[in-house]
Short mmCIF file of C-alpha atoms and ligand atoms in Angstrom, two decimals:
data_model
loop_
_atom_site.label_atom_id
_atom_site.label_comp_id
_atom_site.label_asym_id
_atom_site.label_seq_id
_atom_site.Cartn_x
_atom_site.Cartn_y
_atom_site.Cartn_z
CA UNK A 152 0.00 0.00 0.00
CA UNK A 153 1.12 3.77 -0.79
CA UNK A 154 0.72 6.04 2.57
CA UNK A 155 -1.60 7.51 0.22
CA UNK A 156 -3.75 4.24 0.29
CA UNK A 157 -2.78 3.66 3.63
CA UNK A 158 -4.50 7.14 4.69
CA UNK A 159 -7.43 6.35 2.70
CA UNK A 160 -8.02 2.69 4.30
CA UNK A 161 -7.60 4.65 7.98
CA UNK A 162 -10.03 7.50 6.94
CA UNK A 163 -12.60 4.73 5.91
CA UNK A 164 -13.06 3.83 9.70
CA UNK A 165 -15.52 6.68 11.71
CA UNK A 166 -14.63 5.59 15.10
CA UNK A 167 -10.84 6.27 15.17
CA UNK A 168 -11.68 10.08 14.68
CA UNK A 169 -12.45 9.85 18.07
CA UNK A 170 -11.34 10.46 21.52
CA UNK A 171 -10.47 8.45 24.42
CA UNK A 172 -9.77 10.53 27.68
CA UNK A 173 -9.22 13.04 25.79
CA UNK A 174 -6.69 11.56 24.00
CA UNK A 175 -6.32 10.80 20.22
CA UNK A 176 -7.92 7.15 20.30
CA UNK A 177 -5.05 4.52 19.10
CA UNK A 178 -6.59 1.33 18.79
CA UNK A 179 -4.79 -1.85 18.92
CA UNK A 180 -6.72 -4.43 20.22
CA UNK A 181 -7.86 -5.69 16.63
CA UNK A 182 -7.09 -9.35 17.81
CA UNK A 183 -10.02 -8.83 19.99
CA UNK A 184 -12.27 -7.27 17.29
CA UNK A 185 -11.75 -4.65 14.08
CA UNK A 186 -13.58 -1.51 13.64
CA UNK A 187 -15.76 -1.13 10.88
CA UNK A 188 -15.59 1.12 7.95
CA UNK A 189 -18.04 3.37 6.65
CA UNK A 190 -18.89 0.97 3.96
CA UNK A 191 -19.86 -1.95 6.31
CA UNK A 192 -21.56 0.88 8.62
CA UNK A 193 -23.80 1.73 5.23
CA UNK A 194 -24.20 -1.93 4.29
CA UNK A 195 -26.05 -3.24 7.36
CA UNK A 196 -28.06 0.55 7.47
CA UNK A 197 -28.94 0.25 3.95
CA UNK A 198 -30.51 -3.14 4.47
CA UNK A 199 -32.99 -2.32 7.51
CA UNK A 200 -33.96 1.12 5.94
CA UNK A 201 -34.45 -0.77 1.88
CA UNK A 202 -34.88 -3.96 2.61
CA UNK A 203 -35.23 -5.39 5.91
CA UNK A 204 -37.82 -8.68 5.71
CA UNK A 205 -37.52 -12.10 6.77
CA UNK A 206 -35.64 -14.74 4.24
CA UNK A 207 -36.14 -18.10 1.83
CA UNK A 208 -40.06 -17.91 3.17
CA UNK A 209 -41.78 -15.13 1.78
CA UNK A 210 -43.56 -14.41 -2.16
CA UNK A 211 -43.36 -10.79 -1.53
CA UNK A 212 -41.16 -8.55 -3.09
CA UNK A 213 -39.25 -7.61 -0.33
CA UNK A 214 -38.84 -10.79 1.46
CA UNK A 215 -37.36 -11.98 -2.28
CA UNK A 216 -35.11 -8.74 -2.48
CA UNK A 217 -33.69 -10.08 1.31
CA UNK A 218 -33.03 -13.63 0.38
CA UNK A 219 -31.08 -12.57 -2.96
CA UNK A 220 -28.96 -10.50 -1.12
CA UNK A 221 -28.33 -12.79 2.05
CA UNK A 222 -27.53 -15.69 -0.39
CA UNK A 223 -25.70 -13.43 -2.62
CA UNK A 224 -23.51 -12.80 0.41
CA UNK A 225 -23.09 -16.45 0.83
CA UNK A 226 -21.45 -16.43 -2.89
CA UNK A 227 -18.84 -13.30 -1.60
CA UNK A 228 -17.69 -15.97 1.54
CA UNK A 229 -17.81 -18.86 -1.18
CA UNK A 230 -15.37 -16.95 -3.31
CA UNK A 231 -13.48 -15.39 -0.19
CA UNK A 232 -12.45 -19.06 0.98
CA UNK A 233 -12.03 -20.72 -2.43
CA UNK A 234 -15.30 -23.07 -1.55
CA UNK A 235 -16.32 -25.61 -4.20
CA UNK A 236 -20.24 -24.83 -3.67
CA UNK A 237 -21.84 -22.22 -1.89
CA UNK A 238 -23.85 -24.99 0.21
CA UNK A 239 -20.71 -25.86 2.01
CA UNK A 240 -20.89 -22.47 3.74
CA UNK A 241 -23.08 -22.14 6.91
CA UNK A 242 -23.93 -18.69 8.65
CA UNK A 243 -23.18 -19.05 12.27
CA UNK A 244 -22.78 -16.11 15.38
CA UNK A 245 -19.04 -16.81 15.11
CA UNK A 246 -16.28 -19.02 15.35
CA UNK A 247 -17.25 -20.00 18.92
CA UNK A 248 -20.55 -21.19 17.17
CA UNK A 249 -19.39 -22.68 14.37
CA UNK A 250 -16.61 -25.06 16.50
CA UNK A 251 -19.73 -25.73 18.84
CA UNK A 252 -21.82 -26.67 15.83
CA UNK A 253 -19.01 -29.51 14.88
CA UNK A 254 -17.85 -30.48 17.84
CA UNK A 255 -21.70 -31.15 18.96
CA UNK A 256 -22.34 -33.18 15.80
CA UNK A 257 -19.14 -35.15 16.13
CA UNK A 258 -20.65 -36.07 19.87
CA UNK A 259 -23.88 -36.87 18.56
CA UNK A 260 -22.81 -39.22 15.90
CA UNK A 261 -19.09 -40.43 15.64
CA UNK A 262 -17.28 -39.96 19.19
CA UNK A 263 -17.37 -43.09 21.45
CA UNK A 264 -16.18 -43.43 24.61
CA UNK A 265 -12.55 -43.54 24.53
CA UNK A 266 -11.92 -41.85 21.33
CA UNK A 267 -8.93 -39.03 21.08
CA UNK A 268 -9.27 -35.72 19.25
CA UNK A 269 -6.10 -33.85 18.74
CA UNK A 270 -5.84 -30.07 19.51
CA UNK A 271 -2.52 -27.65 20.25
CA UNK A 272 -1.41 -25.70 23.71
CA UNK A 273 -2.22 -22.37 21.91
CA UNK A 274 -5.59 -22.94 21.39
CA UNK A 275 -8.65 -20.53 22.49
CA UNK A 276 -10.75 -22.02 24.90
CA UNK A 277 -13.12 -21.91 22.08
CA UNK A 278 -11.52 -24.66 20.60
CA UNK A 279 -11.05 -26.69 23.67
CA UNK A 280 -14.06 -26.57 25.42
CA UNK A 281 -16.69 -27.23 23.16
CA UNK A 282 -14.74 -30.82 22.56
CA UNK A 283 -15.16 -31.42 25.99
CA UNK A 284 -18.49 -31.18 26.18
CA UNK A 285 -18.88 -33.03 23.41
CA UNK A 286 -19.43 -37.28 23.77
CA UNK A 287 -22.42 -38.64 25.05
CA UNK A 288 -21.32 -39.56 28.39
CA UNK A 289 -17.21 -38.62 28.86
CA UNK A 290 -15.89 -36.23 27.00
CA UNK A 291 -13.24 -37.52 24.80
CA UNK A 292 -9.51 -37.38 25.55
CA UNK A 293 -7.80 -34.53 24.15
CA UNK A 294 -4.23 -34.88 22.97
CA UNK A 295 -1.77 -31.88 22.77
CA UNK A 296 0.77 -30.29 20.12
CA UNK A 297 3.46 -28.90 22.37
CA UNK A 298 5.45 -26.34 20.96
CA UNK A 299 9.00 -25.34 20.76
CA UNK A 300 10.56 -22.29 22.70
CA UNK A 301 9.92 -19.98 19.96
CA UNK A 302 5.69 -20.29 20.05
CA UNK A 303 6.16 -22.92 17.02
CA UNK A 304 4.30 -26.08 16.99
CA UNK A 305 6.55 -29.09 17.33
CA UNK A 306 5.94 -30.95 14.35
CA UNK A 307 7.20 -34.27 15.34
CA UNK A 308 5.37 -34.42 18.95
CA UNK A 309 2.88 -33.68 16.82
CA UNK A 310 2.88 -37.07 14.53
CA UNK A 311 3.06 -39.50 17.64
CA UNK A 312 0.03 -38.20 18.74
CA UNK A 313 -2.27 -40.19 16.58
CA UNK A 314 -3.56 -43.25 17.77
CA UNK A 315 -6.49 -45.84 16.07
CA UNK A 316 -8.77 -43.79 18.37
CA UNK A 317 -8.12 -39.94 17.36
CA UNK A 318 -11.47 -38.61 15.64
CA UNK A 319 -10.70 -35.41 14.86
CA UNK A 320 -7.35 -32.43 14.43
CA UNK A 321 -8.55 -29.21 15.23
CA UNK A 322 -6.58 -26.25 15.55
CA UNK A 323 -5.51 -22.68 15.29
CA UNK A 324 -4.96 -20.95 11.91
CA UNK A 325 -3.13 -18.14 13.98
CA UNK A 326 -2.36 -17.93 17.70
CA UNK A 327 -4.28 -14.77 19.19
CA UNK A 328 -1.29 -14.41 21.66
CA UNK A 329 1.89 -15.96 20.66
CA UNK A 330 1.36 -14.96 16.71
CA UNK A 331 2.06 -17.82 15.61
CA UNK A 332 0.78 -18.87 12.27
CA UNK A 333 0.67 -22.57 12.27
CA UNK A 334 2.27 -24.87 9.83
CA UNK A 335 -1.75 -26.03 8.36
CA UNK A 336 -1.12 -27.77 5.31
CA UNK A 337 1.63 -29.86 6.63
CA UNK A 338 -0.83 -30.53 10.04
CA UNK A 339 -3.75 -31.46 7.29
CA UNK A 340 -1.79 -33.70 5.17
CA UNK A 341 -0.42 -35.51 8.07
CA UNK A 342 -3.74 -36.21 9.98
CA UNK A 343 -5.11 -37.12 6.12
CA UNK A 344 -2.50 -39.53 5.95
CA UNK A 345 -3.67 -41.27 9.15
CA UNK A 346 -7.82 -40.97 7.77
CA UNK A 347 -8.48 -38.30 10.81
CA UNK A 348 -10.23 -35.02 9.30
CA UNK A 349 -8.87 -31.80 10.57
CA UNK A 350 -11.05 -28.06 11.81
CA UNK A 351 -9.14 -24.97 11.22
CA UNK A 352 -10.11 -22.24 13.93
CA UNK A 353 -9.81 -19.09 11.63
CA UNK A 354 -10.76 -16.71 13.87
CA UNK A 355 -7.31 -15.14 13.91
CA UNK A 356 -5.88 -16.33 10.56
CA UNK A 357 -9.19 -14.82 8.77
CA UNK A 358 -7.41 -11.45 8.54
CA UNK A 359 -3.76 -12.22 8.64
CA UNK A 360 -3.48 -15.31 5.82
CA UNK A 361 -4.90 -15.56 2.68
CA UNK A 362 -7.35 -18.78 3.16
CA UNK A 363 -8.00 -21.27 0.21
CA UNK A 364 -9.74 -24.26 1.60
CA UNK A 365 -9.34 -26.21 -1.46
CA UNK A 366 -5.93 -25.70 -1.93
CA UNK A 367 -5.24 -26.49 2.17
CA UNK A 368 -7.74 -29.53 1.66
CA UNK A 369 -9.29 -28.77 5.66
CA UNK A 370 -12.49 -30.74 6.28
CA UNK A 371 -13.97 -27.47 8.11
CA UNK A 372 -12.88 -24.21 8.37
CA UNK A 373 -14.56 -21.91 10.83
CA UNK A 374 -14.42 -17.56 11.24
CA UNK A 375 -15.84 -14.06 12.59
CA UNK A 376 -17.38 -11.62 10.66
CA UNK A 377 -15.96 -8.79 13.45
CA UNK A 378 -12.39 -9.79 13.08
CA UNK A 379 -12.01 -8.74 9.53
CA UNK A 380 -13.76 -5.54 9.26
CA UNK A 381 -17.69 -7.03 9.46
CA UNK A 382 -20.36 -7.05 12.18
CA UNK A 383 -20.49 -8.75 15.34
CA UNK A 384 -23.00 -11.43 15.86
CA UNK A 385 -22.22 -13.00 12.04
CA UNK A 386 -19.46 -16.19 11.49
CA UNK A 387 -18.84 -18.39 9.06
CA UNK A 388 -18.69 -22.39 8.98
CA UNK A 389 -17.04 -24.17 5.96
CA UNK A 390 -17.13 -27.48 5.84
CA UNK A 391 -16.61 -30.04 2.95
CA UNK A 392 -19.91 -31.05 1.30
CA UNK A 393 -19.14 -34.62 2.38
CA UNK A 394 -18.34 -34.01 6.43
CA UNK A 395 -21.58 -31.84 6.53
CA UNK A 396 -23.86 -34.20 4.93
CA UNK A 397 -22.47 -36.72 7.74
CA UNK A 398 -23.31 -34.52 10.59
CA UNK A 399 -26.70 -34.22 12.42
CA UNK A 400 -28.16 -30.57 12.32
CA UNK A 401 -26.66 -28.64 16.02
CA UNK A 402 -30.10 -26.79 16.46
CA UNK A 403 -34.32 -27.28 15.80
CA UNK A 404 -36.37 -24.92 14.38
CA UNK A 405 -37.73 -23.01 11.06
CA UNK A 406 -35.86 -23.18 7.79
CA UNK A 407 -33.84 -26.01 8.76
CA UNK A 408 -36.92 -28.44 8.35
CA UNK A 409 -38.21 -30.15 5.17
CA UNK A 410 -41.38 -31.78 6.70
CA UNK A 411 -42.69 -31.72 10.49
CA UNK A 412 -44.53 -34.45 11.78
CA UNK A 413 -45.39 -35.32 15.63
CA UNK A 414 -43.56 -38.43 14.97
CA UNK A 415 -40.83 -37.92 13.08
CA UNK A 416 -39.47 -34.91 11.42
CA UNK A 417 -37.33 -34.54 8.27
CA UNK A 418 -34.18 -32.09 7.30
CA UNK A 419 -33.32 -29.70 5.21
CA UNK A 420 -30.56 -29.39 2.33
CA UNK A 421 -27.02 -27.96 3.00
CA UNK A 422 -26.49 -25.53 4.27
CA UNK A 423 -30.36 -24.52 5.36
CA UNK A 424 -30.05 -27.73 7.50
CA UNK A 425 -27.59 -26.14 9.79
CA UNK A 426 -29.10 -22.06 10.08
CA UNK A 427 -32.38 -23.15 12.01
CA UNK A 428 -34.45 -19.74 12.95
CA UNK A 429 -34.37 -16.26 11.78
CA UNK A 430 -30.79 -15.47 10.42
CA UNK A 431 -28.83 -12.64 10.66
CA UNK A 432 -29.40 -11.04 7.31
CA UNK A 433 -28.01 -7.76 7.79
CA UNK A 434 -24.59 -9.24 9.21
CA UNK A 435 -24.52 -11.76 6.49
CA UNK A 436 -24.93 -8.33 4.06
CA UNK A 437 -22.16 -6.37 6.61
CA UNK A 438 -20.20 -9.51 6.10
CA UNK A 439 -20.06 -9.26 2.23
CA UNK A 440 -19.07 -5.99 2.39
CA UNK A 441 -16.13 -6.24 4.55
CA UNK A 442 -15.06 -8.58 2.39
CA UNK A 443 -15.35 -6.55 -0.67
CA UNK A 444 -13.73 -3.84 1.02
CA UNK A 445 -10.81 -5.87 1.48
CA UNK A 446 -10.85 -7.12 -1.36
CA UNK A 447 -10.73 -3.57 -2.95
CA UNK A 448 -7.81 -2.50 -0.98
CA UNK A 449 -6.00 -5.89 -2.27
CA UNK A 450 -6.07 -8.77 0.95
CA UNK A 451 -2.33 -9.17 0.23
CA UNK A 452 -1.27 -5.72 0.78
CA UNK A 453 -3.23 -5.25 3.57
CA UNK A 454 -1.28 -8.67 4.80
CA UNK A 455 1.90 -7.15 4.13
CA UNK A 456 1.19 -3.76 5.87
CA UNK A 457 0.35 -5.01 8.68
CA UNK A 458 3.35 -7.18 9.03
CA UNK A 459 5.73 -4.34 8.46
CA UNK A 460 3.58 -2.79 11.16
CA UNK A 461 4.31 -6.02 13.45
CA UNK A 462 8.16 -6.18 12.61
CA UNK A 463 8.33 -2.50 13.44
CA UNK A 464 6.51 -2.92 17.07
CA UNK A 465 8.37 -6.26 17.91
CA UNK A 466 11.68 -4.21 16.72
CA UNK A 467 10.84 -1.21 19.13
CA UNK A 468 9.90 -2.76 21.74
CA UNK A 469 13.05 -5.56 22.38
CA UNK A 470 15.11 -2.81 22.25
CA UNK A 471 13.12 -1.49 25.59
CA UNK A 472 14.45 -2.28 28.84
CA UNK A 473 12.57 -5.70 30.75
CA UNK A 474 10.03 -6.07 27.59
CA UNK A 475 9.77 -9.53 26.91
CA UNK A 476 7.94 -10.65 23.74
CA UNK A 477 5.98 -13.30 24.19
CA UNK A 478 5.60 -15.34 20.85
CA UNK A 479 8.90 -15.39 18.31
CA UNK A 480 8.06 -17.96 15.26
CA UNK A 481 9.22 -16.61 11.70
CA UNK A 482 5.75 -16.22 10.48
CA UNK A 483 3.60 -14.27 12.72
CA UNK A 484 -0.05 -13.04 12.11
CA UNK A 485 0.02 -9.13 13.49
CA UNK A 486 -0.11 -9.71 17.49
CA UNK A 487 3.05 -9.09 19.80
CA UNK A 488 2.26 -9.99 23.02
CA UNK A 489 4.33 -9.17 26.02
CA UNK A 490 6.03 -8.71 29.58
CA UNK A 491 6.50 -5.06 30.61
CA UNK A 492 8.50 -6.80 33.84
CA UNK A 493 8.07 -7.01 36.87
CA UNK A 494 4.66 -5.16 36.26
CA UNK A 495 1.69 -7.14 36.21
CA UNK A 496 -0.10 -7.26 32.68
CA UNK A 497 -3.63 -5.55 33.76
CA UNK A 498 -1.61 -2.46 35.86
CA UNK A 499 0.50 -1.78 32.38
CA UNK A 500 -3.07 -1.86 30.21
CA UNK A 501 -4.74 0.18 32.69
CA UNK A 502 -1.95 3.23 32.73
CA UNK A 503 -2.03 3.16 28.90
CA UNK A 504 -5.86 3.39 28.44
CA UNK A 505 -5.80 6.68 30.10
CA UNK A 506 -3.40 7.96 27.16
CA UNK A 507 -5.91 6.63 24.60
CA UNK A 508 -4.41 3.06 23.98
CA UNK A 509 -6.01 0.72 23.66
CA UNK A 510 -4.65 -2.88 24.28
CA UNK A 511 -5.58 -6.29 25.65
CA UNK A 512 -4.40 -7.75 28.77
CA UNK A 513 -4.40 -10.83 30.58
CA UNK A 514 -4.65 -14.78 29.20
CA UNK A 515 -6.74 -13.65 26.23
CA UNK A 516 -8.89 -17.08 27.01
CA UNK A 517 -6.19 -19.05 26.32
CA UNK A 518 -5.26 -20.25 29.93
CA UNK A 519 -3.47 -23.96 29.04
CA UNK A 520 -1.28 -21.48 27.31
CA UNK A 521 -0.34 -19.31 30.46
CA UNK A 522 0.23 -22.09 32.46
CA UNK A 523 2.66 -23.61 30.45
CA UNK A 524 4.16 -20.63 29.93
CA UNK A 525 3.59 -19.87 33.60
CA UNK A 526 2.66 -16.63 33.12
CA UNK A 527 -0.55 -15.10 34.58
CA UNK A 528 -1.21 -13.40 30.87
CA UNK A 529 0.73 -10.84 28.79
CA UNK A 530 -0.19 -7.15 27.09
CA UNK A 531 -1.04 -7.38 23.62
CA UNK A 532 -0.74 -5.16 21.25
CA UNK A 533 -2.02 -6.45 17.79
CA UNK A 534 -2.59 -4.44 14.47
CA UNK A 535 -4.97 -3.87 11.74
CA UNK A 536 -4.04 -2.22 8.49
CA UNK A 537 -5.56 1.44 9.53
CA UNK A 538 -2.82 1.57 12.53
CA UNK A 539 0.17 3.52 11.61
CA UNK A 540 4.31 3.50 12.48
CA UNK A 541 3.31 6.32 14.35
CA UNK A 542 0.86 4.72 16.79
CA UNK A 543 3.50 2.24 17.37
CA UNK A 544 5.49 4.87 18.39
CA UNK A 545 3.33 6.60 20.64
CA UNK A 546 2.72 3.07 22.62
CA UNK A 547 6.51 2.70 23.51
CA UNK A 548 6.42 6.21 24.64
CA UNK A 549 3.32 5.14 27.19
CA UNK A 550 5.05 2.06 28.08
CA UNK A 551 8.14 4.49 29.41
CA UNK A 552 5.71 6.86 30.80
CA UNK A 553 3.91 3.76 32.66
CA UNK A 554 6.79 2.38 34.00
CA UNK A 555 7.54 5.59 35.67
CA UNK A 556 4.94 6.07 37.07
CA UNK A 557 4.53 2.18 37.87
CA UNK A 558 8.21 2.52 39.73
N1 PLP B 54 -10.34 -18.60 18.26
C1 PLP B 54 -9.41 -17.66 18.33
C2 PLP B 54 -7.99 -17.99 17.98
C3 PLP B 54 -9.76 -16.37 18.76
O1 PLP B 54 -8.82 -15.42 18.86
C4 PLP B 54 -11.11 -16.09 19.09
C5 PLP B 54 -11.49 -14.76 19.59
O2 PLP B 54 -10.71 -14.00 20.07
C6 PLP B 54 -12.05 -17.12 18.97
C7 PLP B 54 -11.64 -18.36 18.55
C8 PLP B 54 -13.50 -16.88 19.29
O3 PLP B 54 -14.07 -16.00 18.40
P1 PLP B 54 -15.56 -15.45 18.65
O4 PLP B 54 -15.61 -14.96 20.05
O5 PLP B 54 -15.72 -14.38 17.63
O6 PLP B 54 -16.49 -16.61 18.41
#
C-alpha cells in the first residue's frame, strides 16, 4: 500500500476520529475485534432502511429482495475461501458457534467413549471446550501439540500423537497471543495420511493469511465476521460437502426443516439444515461488504502492511528495557504480546488506556497457554491495516511513561 492508500483505508473507519480521555484514540486491540468502515456501517443501514424482511419464506417482493442478497452474500464468503459450492458455507454467530456446531455433531454421531481428538497448547478455549463437552457420556480425551521455545508447533510431537482412536485435528490458523501462524497444510496432510479429518479455527488467521480451503484440503474451516472488518454477531462455517452431509443438524427450528410431523421430522438441504431460525441477514450483508472492502484494498497488501507494522513494534519494543515478547516464530499473524516486567499485565493496560491506547491484557482465554508458559497473561498489542508507524510509536512512549509512574 502507498501512505496515500494507507490514509485512505484509515479514513474509511468513523470511530478512530475519536477520543479516548481526551486523548487521540489509538486502537490496537484488533485481535479482539476490528472496527468497521463506513462501507460496512452503510451496508447493514442500507438493508434495515431498503430492505429489511424475513428470508427463503416469503412471495413478496421484499422478502425476495432479502433472500437474494443474504444468499448473494453467501457467494462473496464462497469466493473469499475458495469453496467448491456455496452450500458448504453455513452462517453461524461466530467461530465459537461454528466449533460448537461440529464439535456437537461429532458427539452426537461419531465420538465413542474412549476416542482421542487432537488439539494444540495455543488454542482458544473456544476450541477446547466445546470438545469437551462433546461425547455422550465422557468427554473424549484430548491430545496436545506442544510447541518449541519460539511459540512454534513441534511438528514431530505432533505425529506421535495419533492413535487408532483420534477422531478429529482441530486447531488454530493463527495464535491470538503468541502470533504464531501454524504450519496447516503440513498438520492437514499428516492427519489425512492417518484418515483423521482436521477443523481450522480461523478466527485469527481470517485477517492475517490468505485462506483457500481447497488448496489447504481442511475438512472445516470456521471464522468471525468482526475480526475482519464485518459485524459482530455474524461467522462463518465451511465445511466439505461430504463431512456436513455426515453430521446431524446442532439446532431445531424453522428453515432447517423439510417436513414436520409429531412423529418424526425430516431435514433440510445444505447448508439450510444447519441455520435453524431467523438469520442474521443484515450481518450476512455487513459480512459481504467487509469482504469486498478488502478485497478492494488488495487482501495481500493489507497482509503485508500489517506485518511491516508487526516487525516495526516487535523491533521497538526488544530494544526497551525488561520487555519480553511473548511469541517469536518466523511467520507471525500481526499480534506481539508481552512482559512489561516485573509489572503485572492488567496495571501496564490500565496506565495506557488513560493515554488513549487501547490494548488487551491478561490470558486472552487461552489459559493452558499461560500455564505452560507460567505466566498469569501478557499485554497485547495487535494491528490492523488502519494503525500507523506512528501509533507504534506513541505506545513505547506510554510504556516508558507507565513504568515511571509504575516505579
Ligand atoms: N479462536 C481464536 C484464535 C480467537 O482469537 C477467538 C477470539 O478472540 C475465537 C476463537 C473466538 O471468536 P468469537 O468470540 O468471535 O467466536
Amino acid at each position: 500500500m502507498t501512505p496515500e492508500q494507507q490514509q485512505q483505508f484509515r479514513e474509511s473507519f468513523p470511530i478512530l476520529q475519536r477520543q479516548v480521555h481526551d486523548k487521540p484514540l489509538i486502537y490496537l486491540d484488533n485481535a479482539a475485534t476490528t472496527q468497521k468502515p463506513e462501507a460496512v456501517l452503510r451496508a447493514v443501514e442500507d438493508y434495515y432502511r431498503e430492505t429489511n424482511s424475513n428470508v427463503h419464506r416469503g412471495v413478496h417482493h421484499l422478502s425476495q429482495l432479502a433472500t437474494e442478497a443474504y444468499e448473494q452474500a453467501r457467494k462473496t464468503v464462497q469466493q473469499f475461501l475458495n469453496t467448491r459450492h456455496p452450500h458448504e458455507i453455513v452462517f453461524t454467530r461466530g467461530t465459537t458457534e461454528a466449533i460448537n456446531l461440529v464439535a456437537h455433531g461429532f458427539g452426537k454421531s461419531i465420538l465413542q467413549e474412549g476416542d482421542e481428538i487432537i488439539c494444540s497448547i495455543m488454542e482458544h478455549h473456544s476450541n477446547i471446550v466445546p470438545w469437551q463437552l462433546a461425547g455422550a457420556g465422557q468427554s473424549p480425551n484430548i491430545r496436545v501439540i506442544p510447541m518449541h521455545e519460539n511459540g512454534e508447533f513441534d511438528m514431530e510431537a505432533y505425529e506421535r500423537l495419533f492413535s487408532g482412536k483420534t477422531k478429529i485435528v482441530a486447531v488454530t490458523q493463527a495464535s491470538n497471543v503468541l502470533g504464531t501462524i501454524t504450519p496447516l497444510k503440513e498438520i492437514i496432510r499428516i492427519a489425512h495420511s492417518h484418515g483423521v479429518p482436521v477443523l481450522v479455527d480461523g478466527a485469527q488467521g481470517v485477517k492475517s493469511c490468505i485462506t483457500d480451503v481447497q488448496e489447504l484440503d481442511c475438512d472445516f474451516y470456521c471464522f468471525s465476521g468482526h475480526k475482519i472488518y464485518a459485524p459482530m454477531g455474524i461467522g462463518v462455517l465451511y465445511g466439505k460437502e461430504k463431512m456436513l452431509e455426515a453430521l446431524p443438524p446442532y439446532q431445531g427450528g424453522g428453515d432447517m426443516i423439510r417436513h414436520v410431523g409429531f412423529d418424526r421430522t425430516t431435514f433440510n438441504d445444505l447448508p439450510f439444515k444447519f441455520e435453524a431460525g431467523t438469520p442474521n441477514v443484515a450481518g450476512a450483508i455487513g459480512l459481504q461488504a467487509a469482504l469486498e472492502f478488502v478485497r478492494l484494498y488488495g487482501h495481500e497488501n493489507l497482509i503485508k502492511y500489517e506485518s511491516e507494522l508487526t516487525a516495526y513494534a516487535t523491533q521497538k519494543l526488544m530494544q526497551e528495557d525488561r520487555i519480553r515478547i511473548i511469541g517469536n516464530a518466523p511467520e507471525k499473524a500481526a499480534v506481539v504480546s508481552f512482559l512489561m516486567e516485573p509489572h503485572h499485565p492488567t496495571d501496564v493496560g490500565t496506565l495506557i488506556d488513560f493515554m488513549g491506547i487501547a490494548v488487551r491484557t491478561g490470558h486472552h482465554c487461552c489459559q493452558p497457554l499461560m500455564d505452560s508458559l507460567g505466566i498469569p497473561g501478557t499485554v497485547r498489542a495487535s494491528f490492523a491495516a488502519y494503525n500507523t508507524f506512528e501509533e507504534v510509536d506513541r505506545l513505547v512512549e506510554s510504556l516508558r511513561t507507565a513504568r515511571k509512574m509504575l516505579g
